[in-house]
Coordinates of C-alpha atoms and ligand atoms in Angstrom, one line a residue:
M1 CA 8.7 5.3 -3.5
E2 CA 11.5 4.6 -0.9
L3 CA 12.7 7.7 0.9
N4 CA 16.1 8.9 -0.3
L5 CA 17.3 11.0 2.7
K6 CA 20.3 12.4 0.8
K7 CA 17.9 14.4 -1.4
H8 CA 16.3 16.0 1.6
H9 CA 19.2 17.4 3.5
D10 CA 17.8 20.9 3.2
D11 CA 14.2 20.0 3.8
L12 CA 12.0 19.7 7.0
L13 CA 10.3 16.3 7.0
F14 CA 7.6 14.9 9.2
L15 CA 7.7 11.1 9.4
P16 CA 5.2 9.3 11.6
L17 CA 6.2 5.6 12.4
G18 CA 3.1 5.1 14.6
G19 CA -0.2 6.8 15.5
A20 CA -1.1 8.0 12.0
N21 CA -4.5 6.5 11.1
E22 CA -4.7 4.5 14.3
I23 CA -5.3 5.2 18.0
G24 CA -2.2 4.2 20.0
M25 CA 1.5 3.7 19.4
N26 CA 2.3 7.4 18.8
L27 CA 5.8 7.7 17.5
N28 CA 6.6 10.8 15.4
L29 CA 9.9 11.8 13.7
Y30 CA 11.0 15.2 12.5
Y31 CA 14.0 15.4 10.2
F32 CA 16.0 18.6 9.5
K33 CA 19.7 19.1 8.5
S34 CA 20.5 15.4 8.8
K35 CA 19.2 15.1 12.3
F36 CA 16.0 13.5 13.7
L37 CA 13.9 14.4 16.6
M38 CA 11.4 11.9 18.1
I39 CA 8.2 13.0 19.7
D40 CA 6.5 10.3 21.8
C41 CA 7.2 6.6 22.0
G42 CA 4.0 4.7 22.7
V43 CA 2.4 1.3 22.8
G44 CA -1.0 0.1 21.6
F45 CA -3.4 -2.8 22.1
A46 CA -2.9 -5.8 19.9
Y47 CA -6.0 -7.8 18.8
N48 CA -6.3 -11.4 17.7
I49 CA -2.6 -12.2 18.0
P50 CA -2.1 -15.2 20.2
G51 CA 0.1 -14.5 23.2
I52 CA 0.4 -10.8 22.4
N53 CA -1.6 -8.1 24.0
M54 CA 0.5 -5.0 23.3
M55 CA 2.6 -3.8 20.5
T56 CA 5.0 -1.0 19.5
P57 CA 5.8 0.6 16.2
D58 CA 8.5 -1.0 14.0
I59 CA 11.4 1.3 14.5
S60 CA 13.9 -0.3 12.1
F61 CA 14.2 2.9 10.1
I62 CA 15.2 5.1 13.1
K63 CA 17.4 2.4 14.5
Q64 CA 19.5 2.6 11.4
N65 CA 19.7 6.4 11.8
R66 CA 19.9 6.5 15.6
H67 CA 23.4 8.2 15.5
N68 CA 21.5 11.2 14.1
L69 CA 18.6 11.1 16.6
V70 CA 19.0 14.1 19.0
G71 CA 16.5 12.9 21.6
I72 CA 13.0 11.6 22.5
V73 CA 10.5 14.2 23.8
L74 CA 7.5 12.8 25.6
T75 CA 4.3 15.0 25.6
H76 CA 2.6 13.2 28.5
I77 CA 2.4 10.1 30.6
H78 CA -0.2 8.0 28.7
E79 CA 0.9 4.6 27.5
D80 CA 0.2 5.4 23.9
H81 CA 2.8 8.2 24.2
M82 CA 5.5 6.8 26.5
G83 CA 4.7 3.2 27.0
A84 CA 7.3 1.8 24.6
V85 CA 10.4 3.5 26.1
Q86 CA 11.4 0.5 28.1
Y87 CA 11.0 -1.9 25.1
L88 CA 12.8 0.2 22.5
W89 CA 15.5 1.8 24.7
E90 CA 18.1 -0.7 23.8
E91 CA 17.7 0.0 20.1
L92 CA 17.8 3.8 20.5
K93 CA 19.9 4.9 23.6
V94 CA 19.3 8.6 23.3
P95 CA 18.4 11.2 25.9
V96 CA 14.7 11.3 26.9
Y97 CA 12.9 14.6 27.8
A98 CA 9.8 14.9 29.9
T99 CA 8.1 17.2 32.5
Q100 CA 8.8 16.6 36.2
F101 CA 5.7 14.5 36.6
G102 CA 6.4 12.7 33.3
A103 CA 9.9 12.0 34.4
N104 CA 8.8 10.7 37.8
F105 CA 6.2 8.4 36.2
L106 CA 8.6 7.1 33.6
R107 CA 11.3 6.4 36.1
S108 CA 8.9 4.5 38.3
K109 CA 8.0 2.4 35.3
L110 CA 11.6 1.9 34.1
S111 CA 12.5 0.7 37.6
E112 CA 10.4 -2.4 36.9
Y113 CA 12.7 -3.1 34.0
R114 CA 15.9 -2.1 35.9
L115 CA 16.4 0.7 33.5
D116 CA 15.7 3.7 35.8
K117 CA 19.3 4.4 36.4
T118 CA 20.3 3.7 32.7
V119 CA 18.0 5.9 30.7
P120 CA 19.0 9.6 30.9
I121 CA 15.8 11.6 31.6
H122 CA 16.0 15.4 31.3
I123 CA 13.3 17.6 32.8
I124 CA 11.4 20.0 30.5
D125 CA 10.8 23.4 31.9
G126 CA 7.5 24.4 30.2
N127 CA 8.5 28.1 30.2
K128 CA 11.9 27.8 28.6
S129 CA 13.1 26.8 25.2
L130 CA 15.0 23.6 24.8
N131 CA 17.7 23.5 22.2
L132 CA 18.2 20.1 20.5
A133 CA 20.1 21.5 17.5
P134 CA 19.1 21.9 14.8
F135 CA 15.6 22.0 16.4
E136 CA 14.6 24.5 19.0
L137 CA 11.6 23.5 21.1
D138 CA 9.0 25.6 23.0
F139 CA 6.3 24.0 25.1
I140 CA 2.6 24.9 25.5
G141 CA 0.6 23.4 28.3
L142 CA -2.7 21.9 27.2
T143 CA -5.5 20.4 29.3
H144 CA -5.9 16.6 29.0
S145 CA -6.9 13.8 31.4
V146 CA -3.5 13.9 32.9
P147 CA -1.5 16.9 34.1
E148 CA 1.5 18.4 32.4
M149 CA 0.5 17.6 28.8
K150 CA 2.8 19.7 26.7
A151 CA 2.3 20.6 23.0
V152 CA 5.6 21.1 21.3
L153 CA 6.4 24.0 19.1
I154 CA 9.3 22.8 16.9
K155 CA 11.2 25.8 15.6
T156 CA 13.4 25.6 12.5
S157 CA 14.8 28.1 10.0
L158 CA 12.3 26.6 7.5
G159 CA 9.3 27.3 9.6
N160 CA 7.7 26.2 12.9
V161 CA 5.5 23.1 13.5
L162 CA 3.0 22.8 16.4
H163 CA 2.8 19.2 17.5
T164 CA -0.2 19.3 19.8
G165 CA -0.2 16.0 21.5
D166 CA -3.5 15.0 23.2
W167 CA -5.6 18.0 24.4
K168 CA -8.9 19.6 25.0
F169 CA -10.1 23.0 26.0
D170 CA -11.5 22.5 29.5
P171 CA -12.0 25.7 31.6
D172 CA -12.5 23.5 34.7
P173 CA -10.0 20.6 34.5
I174 CA -10.1 19.7 38.3
I175 CA -6.4 19.0 38.2
G176 CA -3.5 20.3 36.2
E177 CA -3.5 23.6 34.2
V178 CA -6.0 25.2 31.9
S179 CA -4.8 25.2 28.3
E180 CA -2.4 28.1 27.5
I181 CA -4.7 29.6 24.9
E182 CA -3.0 33.0 24.9
K183 CA 0.4 31.4 23.9
I184 CA -1.2 29.8 20.9
K185 CA -3.2 32.9 20.0
K186 CA 0.0 35.0 20.0
L187 CA 1.8 32.5 17.7
G188 CA -1.2 32.5 15.4
D189 CA -1.6 36.3 15.3
N190 CA 2.1 36.6 14.4
Q191 CA 1.6 33.8 11.8
E192 CA 4.4 31.8 13.4
I193 CA 2.9 28.4 12.9
L194 CA 3.6 26.9 9.5
A195 CA 2.2 23.4 10.1
M196 CA 0.1 21.8 12.8
I197 CA 0.1 18.1 13.6
C198 CA -3.0 17.6 15.7
D199 CA -5.1 15.1 17.7
S200 CA -8.0 13.6 15.7
T201 CA -9.5 11.2 18.3
N202 CA -12.9 12.9 18.5
A203 CA -12.9 14.6 15.1
I204 CA -16.3 13.0 14.3
N205 CA -17.9 14.3 17.5
E206 CA -19.8 17.6 17.0
G207 CA -19.8 20.2 19.7
H208 CA -17.4 20.8 22.6
S209 CA -16.0 18.0 24.9
R210 CA -17.6 18.1 28.3
S211 CA -15.6 19.3 31.3
E212 CA -14.1 17.3 34.1
G213 CA -15.9 19.8 36.4
E214 CA -19.3 18.9 34.9
L215 CA -18.5 15.2 35.3
Y216 CA -17.6 15.8 39.0
D217 CA -21.2 17.0 39.5
S218 CA -22.7 14.0 37.8
L219 CA -20.6 11.4 39.5
R220 CA -21.2 13.1 42.9
S221 CA -24.9 12.9 42.6
L222 CA -24.9 9.3 41.3
I223 CA -22.6 8.1 44.2
A224 CA -24.4 10.2 46.9
Q225 CA -27.6 8.2 46.3
R226 CA -26.0 4.9 47.0
K227 CA -26.0 3.0 50.3
G228 CA -23.8 0.1 49.5
L229 CA -20.2 -0.3 48.3
V230 CA -19.3 1.8 45.3
G231 CA -16.5 1.0 42.8
V232 CA -15.2 3.2 40.0
A233 CA -13.2 1.5 37.2
T234 CA -11.0 3.9 35.2
F235 CA -7.8 4.1 33.3
A236 CA -4.9 4.0 35.8
P237 CA -3.1 6.9 34.3
N238 CA -6.2 9.1 34.3
I239 CA -5.0 11.1 37.3
A240 CA -7.7 13.8 36.7
R241 CA -10.4 11.2 37.1
V242 CA -8.8 9.6 40.2
H243 CA -8.6 13.1 41.6
T244 CA -12.3 13.8 40.8
I245 CA -13.4 10.6 42.4
A246 CA -11.2 11.1 45.5
K247 CA -12.7 14.5 46.0
I248 CA -16.2 13.1 45.8
A249 CA -15.4 10.3 48.2
K250 CA -14.0 12.7 50.7
E251 CA -17.0 14.9 50.6
L252 CA -19.4 11.9 50.9
G253 CA -17.4 10.5 53.9
R254 CA -16.1 7.5 52.1
K255 CA -12.6 6.2 52.5
I256 CA -10.8 5.4 49.2
V257 CA -9.2 2.1 48.3
L258 CA -7.0 1.9 45.2
A259 CA -7.3 -1.6 43.8
G260 CA -4.6 -2.5 41.3
Y261 CA -0.9 -2.0 41.1
S262 CA -0.9 0.7 38.4
L263 CA -3.2 2.9 40.4
Q264 CA -1.1 2.6 43.4
R265 CA 1.9 3.6 41.3
L266 CA 0.1 6.6 39.9
Y267 CA -0.8 7.7 43.4
E268 CA 2.8 7.4 44.6
V269 CA 4.2 9.2 41.6
G270 CA 1.4 11.8 41.8
K271 CA 2.2 12.5 45.4
K272 CA 5.9 12.9 44.7
S273 CA 5.0 15.3 41.9
G274 CA 2.8 17.5 44.0
F275 CA -0.7 16.0 43.4
F276 CA -2.9 14.4 46.1
L277 CA -1.4 16.6 48.7
E278 CA -4.7 17.1 50.5
D279 CA -5.6 14.3 52.9
Y280 CA -8.2 12.3 51.0
G281 CA -8.4 9.4 53.3
F282 CA -6.8 6.6 51.2
I283 CA -6.7 3.3 53.0
S284 CA -5.3 -0.1 51.9
D285 CA -7.6 -2.9 50.8
R286 CA -6.7 -4.9 53.9
E287 CA -8.3 -2.1 56.1
I288 CA -11.7 -2.4 54.4
K289 CA -12.9 -4.9 57.0
H290 CA -12.9 -2.1 59.7
Y291 CA -15.5 -0.1 57.8
S292 CA -19.1 -0.6 56.7
K293 CA -19.9 -0.7 53.0
N294 CA -21.2 2.9 52.7
E295 CA -18.0 4.2 54.1
I296 CA -15.9 2.9 51.2
L297 CA -15.2 3.8 47.6
V298 CA -13.0 1.5 45.6
I299 CA -11.1 2.9 42.5
C300 CA -10.2 -0.1 40.3
T301 CA -8.0 -0.9 37.3
G302 CA -9.2 -2.9 34.4
C303 CA -11.9 -0.8 32.7
Q304 CA -11.0 -2.4 29.4
G305 CA -11.7 -5.9 30.6
E306 CA -8.0 -6.7 31.2
E307 CA -7.4 -10.3 32.5
M308 CA -5.5 -9.7 35.7
A309 CA -6.9 -6.4 36.7
A310 CA -8.8 -5.5 39.9
V311 CA -12.3 -5.1 38.5
R312 CA -12.2 -8.6 36.9
K313 CA -11.0 -10.1 40.2
I314 CA -13.9 -8.4 41.9
A315 CA -16.4 -9.5 39.3
L316 CA -15.1 -13.1 39.6
G317 CA -15.2 -12.9 43.4
N318 CA -11.5 -13.6 43.5
H319 CA -10.2 -10.5 45.2
N320 CA -8.6 -11.2 48.6
F321 CA -10.1 -8.2 50.4
I322 CA -12.7 -6.6 48.3
N323 CA -16.1 -8.2 48.1
F324 CA -18.9 -6.7 46.0
T325 CA -22.4 -8.2 46.5
K326 CA -26.0 -7.6 45.6
N327 CA -27.0 -3.9 45.1
D328 CA -23.4 -2.7 45.3
L329 CA -22.5 -0.5 42.4
M330 CA -19.6 -0.5 39.8
I331 CA -19.2 2.6 37.6
F332 CA -17.1 2.3 34.5
S333 CA -15.8 5.9 34.2
S334 CA -14.0 5.2 30.9
K335 CA -14.4 4.9 27.2
I336 CA -15.2 1.6 25.7
I337 CA -12.3 1.4 23.3
P338 CA -13.2 -0.2 20.0
G339 CA -11.7 -3.7 19.8
N340 CA -12.1 -4.3 23.5
E341 CA -15.9 -4.5 23.5
K342 CA -16.1 -8.3 23.9
K343 CA -13.9 -8.4 27.0
I344 CA -15.6 -5.4 28.5
F345 CA -19.2 -6.7 28.0
E346 CA -18.1 -10.1 29.4
L347 CA -17.1 -8.2 32.5
F348 CA -20.4 -6.3 32.7
D349 CA -22.1 -9.7 32.5
L350 CA -20.0 -11.2 35.3
L351 CA -21.0 -8.3 37.6
A352 CA -24.6 -8.4 36.6
K353 CA -24.8 -12.1 37.4
K354 CA -23.7 -11.2 40.9
Q355 CA -26.6 -8.7 41.1
I356 CA -24.0 -5.8 41.2
D357 CA -25.4 -2.7 39.5
V358 CA -23.3 -1.5 36.6
M359 CA -23.2 2.1 35.1
T360 CA -21.3 2.9 31.9
E361 CA -20.8 5.8 29.6
K362 CA -23.6 4.2 27.5
D363 CA -26.3 4.8 30.1
H364 CA -25.1 7.5 32.5
F365 CA -22.9 10.6 32.4
V366 CA -19.9 8.9 34.0
H367 CA -17.0 9.8 31.6
V368 CA -15.6 12.7 29.7
S369 CA -13.1 12.5 27.0
G370 CA -9.7 14.1 27.2
H371 CA -9.7 14.9 23.5
P372 CA -11.1 17.8 21.4
S373 CA -14.5 17.6 19.7
R374 CA -15.1 19.5 16.5
D375 CA -15.8 22.9 18.1
E376 CA -12.5 22.8 20.0
L377 CA -10.7 21.8 16.8
R378 CA -12.3 24.8 15.0
Q379 CA -11.2 27.0 17.9
M380 CA -7.7 25.6 17.7
Y381 CA -7.4 26.3 14.0
H382 CA -8.7 29.8 14.5
L383 CA -6.1 30.5 17.2
A384 CA -3.1 28.8 15.7
R385 CA -3.8 29.7 12.0
P386 CA -1.4 27.1 10.5
K387 CA -0.9 27.0 6.7
I388 CA -0.6 23.3 6.8
S389 CA -2.6 20.7 8.7
I390 CA -1.5 17.0 9.1
P391 CA -4.1 15.2 11.3
V392 CA -2.8 12.3 13.4
H393 CA -3.9 10.3 16.5
G394 CA -7.1 8.8 15.1
E395 CA -8.4 5.9 13.0
F396 CA -8.8 6.7 9.2
I397 CA -12.4 7.8 9.8
H398 CA -11.2 10.4 12.4
T399 CA -8.3 11.8 10.4
K400 CA -10.5 12.0 7.3
A401 CA -13.1 14.0 9.3
H402 CA -10.3 16.1 10.7
C403 CA -9.0 16.9 7.2
E404 CA -12.5 18.0 6.1
L405 CA -12.8 20.2 9.2
A406 CA -9.4 21.8 8.5
L407 CA -10.6 22.5 4.9
E408 CA -13.7 24.1 6.3
C409 CA -11.4 26.2 8.6
G410 CA -9.6 27.6 5.5
I411 CA -6.4 25.7 5.9
S412 CA -4.5 25.8 2.6
R413 CA -2.7 22.5 2.6
I414 CA -4.0 19.4 4.3
I415 CA -2.3 15.9 4.2
Q416 CA -3.8 12.7 5.6
A417 CA -0.7 11.0 6.8
E418 CA -0.1 7.2 7.2
N419 CA 2.6 5.4 9.2
G420 CA 5.9 5.3 7.3
V421 CA 5.4 8.3 5.0
A422 CA 7.8 11.2 4.9
I423 CA 6.0 14.5 4.4
R424 CA 8.0 17.6 3.3
I425 CA 6.8 20.7 5.2
S426 CA 7.6 23.8 3.2
R427 CA 6.6 27.4 3.0
D428 CA 6.1 26.7 -0.6
L429 CA 2.8 24.9 -0.1
S430 CA 2.9 23.1 -3.5
A431 CA 6.1 21.5 -2.3
T432 CA 4.5 20.3 0.9
E433 CA 3.8 16.7 -0.1
I434 CA 4.7 13.1 0.6
V435 CA 8.2 12.6 -0.7
G436 CA 8.8 8.9 0.1
K437 CA 8.2 6.0 2.4
V438 CA 10.2 4.1 5.0
K439 CA 9.7 0.7 6.6
S440 CA 6.9 0.7 9.1
G441 CA 4.9 -2.0 10.9
Y442 CA 4.5 -3.4 14.3
F443 CA 6.5 -5.3 16.9
G444 CA 4.4 -7.5 19.3
I445 CA 5.5 -7.4 23.0
D446 CA 5.8 -11.2 23.6
G447 CA 7.1 -11.8 27.1
N448 CA 10.7 -10.7 27.0
Q449 CA 11.0 -10.3 23.3
L450 CA 9.7 -8.1 20.6
I451 CA 8.5 -9.9 17.5
D452 CA 7.8 -8.5 14.1
L453 CA 4.1 -9.1 13.5
K454 CA 4.8 -10.0 9.9
S455 CA 7.3 -12.7 10.9
E456 CA 7.0 -16.5 10.5
I457 CA 6.7 -16.9 14.3
I458 CA 3.4 -15.1 14.3
K459 CA 2.1 -16.9 11.2
E460 CA 3.1 -20.3 12.8
R461 CA 1.5 -19.3 16.1
K462 CA -1.8 -18.3 14.4
K463 CA -1.8 -21.6 12.6
L464 CA -1.3 -23.5 15.8
Q465 CA -4.1 -21.6 17.4
E466 CA -6.3 -22.3 14.4
A467 CA -5.8 -26.1 14.0
G468 CA -3.1 -27.4 16.4
I469 CA -0.1 -29.5 15.4
V470 CA 0.8 -33.0 14.4
I471 CA 4.4 -34.3 14.9
I472 CA 5.4 -37.6 13.4
S473 CA 8.8 -39.0 14.2
I474 CA 10.0 -42.1 12.3
A475 CA 13.2 -44.1 12.6
V476 CA 14.3 -46.0 9.5
N477 CA 17.3 -48.1 8.6
D478 CA 19.6 -47.8 5.7
C479 CA 17.1 -49.5 3.4
L480 CA 14.2 -47.2 4.6
K481 CA 12.6 -50.0 6.7
I482 CA 10.7 -48.6 9.7
I483 CA 12.4 -49.4 13.0
N484 CA 9.9 -49.6 15.9
R485 CA 6.6 -47.9 15.5
A486 CA 6.4 -44.3 14.2
K487 CA 5.6 -41.9 17.0
I488 CA 2.6 -39.8 16.2
I489 CA 1.9 -36.8 18.5
T490 CA -1.2 -34.7 18.0
V491 CA -1.6 -31.5 20.1
G492 CA -4.8 -29.5 19.8
S493 CA -5.5 -31.0 16.4
Y494 CA -7.0 -34.5 16.1
D495 CA -7.6 -37.1 18.8
L496 CA -6.3 -40.4 17.3
N497 CA -6.9 -42.3 20.5
R498 CA -10.6 -42.2 19.7
D499 CA -10.1 -43.2 16.1
E500 CA -8.1 -46.4 15.8
E501 CA -9.2 -46.9 12.2
S502 CA -7.7 -43.7 11.1
E503 CA -4.5 -44.3 13.0
D504 CA -4.1 -47.7 11.4
F505 CA -4.7 -46.2 8.0
L506 CA -2.1 -43.5 8.7
R507 CA 0.5 -46.1 9.7
Q508 CA -0.2 -48.2 6.7
E509 CA 0.3 -45.1 4.5
I510 CA 3.5 -44.3 6.2
S511 CA 4.9 -47.8 5.7
L512 CA 3.7 -47.9 2.1
F513 CA 5.4 -44.6 1.5
F514 CA 8.8 -45.9 2.6
K515 CA 8.3 -49.2 0.7
N516 CA 7.6 -47.3 -2.5
R517 CA 10.5 -44.9 -2.0
A518 CA 12.9 -47.8 -1.3
R519 CA 11.8 -49.4 -4.5
E520 CA 12.2 -46.3 -6.5
L521 CA 15.6 -45.7 -5.1
D522 CA 16.4 -49.3 -5.6
L523 CA 17.5 -49.9 -2.0
H524 CA 18.2 -53.4 -0.7
D525 CA 20.5 -55.2 1.7
G526 CA 24.1 -54.1 0.9
L527 CA 23.0 -51.3 -1.2
G528 CA 21.3 -48.9 1.2
L529 CA 21.1 -45.2 1.6
S530 CA 24.6 -44.8 2.9
F531 CA 25.9 -46.1 -0.4
L532 CA 23.5 -43.8 -2.3
K533 CA 24.6 -40.9 -0.2
K534 CA 28.2 -41.5 -1.3
K535 CA 27.1 -41.8 -4.9
K536 CA 25.2 -38.6 -4.7
K537 CA 28.1 -36.8 -3.0
R538 CA 30.2 -37.6 -6.0
L539 CA 27.5 -36.0 -8.0
K540 CA 27.8 -33.0 -5.7
I541 CA 24.3 -33.2 -4.4
H542 CA 24.0 -32.4 -0.7
E543 CA 23.7 -35.6 1.2
N544 CA 20.9 -34.3 3.4
K545 CA 18.8 -33.6 0.4
I546 CA 17.6 -37.2 0.2
F547 CA 16.2 -36.9 3.7
Q548 CA 14.8 -33.5 3.2
D549 CA 13.0 -34.7 0.1
L550 CA 11.6 -37.7 1.9
E551 CA 10.4 -35.6 4.8
N552 CA 8.7 -33.1 2.5
Q553 CA 7.0 -35.8 0.4
L554 CA 5.7 -37.6 3.4
R555 CA 4.6 -34.4 5.0
A556 CA 2.6 -33.5 1.9
K557 CA 1.0 -36.9 1.8
L558 CA 0.0 -36.9 5.5
L559 CA -1.2 -33.4 5.5
K560 CA -3.8 -34.5 2.9
I561 CA -4.9 -37.3 5.2
F562 CA -5.3 -34.9 8.2
E563 CA -7.0 -32.3 6.1
E564 CA -9.6 -34.9 5.2
L565 CA -10.0 -36.1 8.8
M566 CA -10.2 -32.6 10.3
G567 CA -11.7 -30.5 7.4
K568 CA -8.8 -28.1 8.0
R569 CA -5.0 -28.1 7.9
P570 CA -3.0 -28.5 11.1
A571 CA 0.6 -27.6 11.4
L572 CA 2.5 -30.8 10.6
E573 CA 6.1 -31.8 11.2
V574 CA 7.7 -35.0 10.0
I575 CA 11.1 -36.0 11.3
I576 CA 12.9 -39.0 9.8
H577 CA 15.9 -40.5 11.7
L578 CA 18.4 -42.9 10.2
V579 CA 19.4 -45.6 12.6
D580 CA 22.0 -48.3 12.1
Ligands
ZN601 ZN1 -3.3 11.0 26.2
ZN602 ZN1 -3.0 9.6 23.1

């Protein structure tokens, strides 16, 4: 049922366009009194789409309503929360709100797209309310793998919604603040939270997520035992992890090299925002040669197996300055994200072939998650005491488990959202329900353009990837006699050079086709196509129709031949030119 906004002027709606029943691409809308508020604007990984590695949510719906969009609030710096701003800005053009660190990080990214001076970024003060009428926002700091992660309390006259963003309860986060549990408890005790929209990433994991502080102990002892070069691959924006590793390196007397552009950017922005102020002994990769191997620790980008990233270059022996050899160690201090396994294991293999030791979360305690396990979720429900729970930020299996947990915690109304649904949030819990759907989907980031993943371009590209293309260009005269030889080009489909017999057959079939058509149309000298065209014109039939028909008929015929030759269908284009 398509959403009819006019009917909901007096309702409070939650409308996720991305991030519901998937990990990545968080983009959430709230609607109240004809205005929209956007929380987060993220990207996600794309799989099995030729030429496209990243994608954004389809924002057609909010683009149509952008004059009513009061702003975009960004909860934290992760790509799945702010990575789409530069791609979608042109379509939205509304003010963006972020913490100081978030703003510095975003500006640095936008400068690559020459948008840093164009996008108006306003700084959030975590201790003050922000009025984006008709919404009033309060912020609650929660621990995550990056500092300054802010949950948003959206206050309206119809009730308040706690949009948690990504969080965990970590008493020892190494960097950034401890979760502001007291703030949440106070809101819960006063029954001020009507609905909670909450992180489901680890909703299938029992227990409590482990602390960054505990991880520090484990990584320190693993690295302390090593004599050779040590590398740690992690997510570039995981500033907490970079901080943990930097601290260990300093204590163990190793200089730190940041390998990969995104890590260097994180370091620069972090420094500007008040992190990394202590002298940790960062050096550039060029300076490595002045030190012995046991004096260096390399932090690398590319933990998900990304093509151009530092750890892949190191694994391939292609890095200009960093050379890992036998008995050196590479630690993957990161999660193996489902969908990326193939690329990641290929990378482990490359390293193993060079006799480089590899440690991963599968075999050693080298990573902790930045998201809540089930005990933390339970704790959150007991603190916040919402009436309504709408789990997001997880695959279906995670949001389903989260729904079951919310039920166990005594939550009265629970809705498993999906992208594109509009959910009415009401104090009347029976009226809290899905009230309609809007367009949702994905745009692939394809070089400089965004392409709808349901579009013909993607279908065609997949087809080309699957079976290649055949292009046949034929010049004919007025009586459909072939002039010169037909040009047959096969790209990534069938090698005709090695199969003269098939090529001869193909040419015979083409010439037979034109002979038959000429006969059927009764074409002969003096009474060719041009005459026919005139005649058809009088009959009000489009003159190009004859050619279009010929091309389509020949295409269908040749496609059958190629299908038999190849056992599958290539893309096939037939072009017929009329020459004098
Ligand atoms: Zn995050
Ligand atoms: Zn996230």
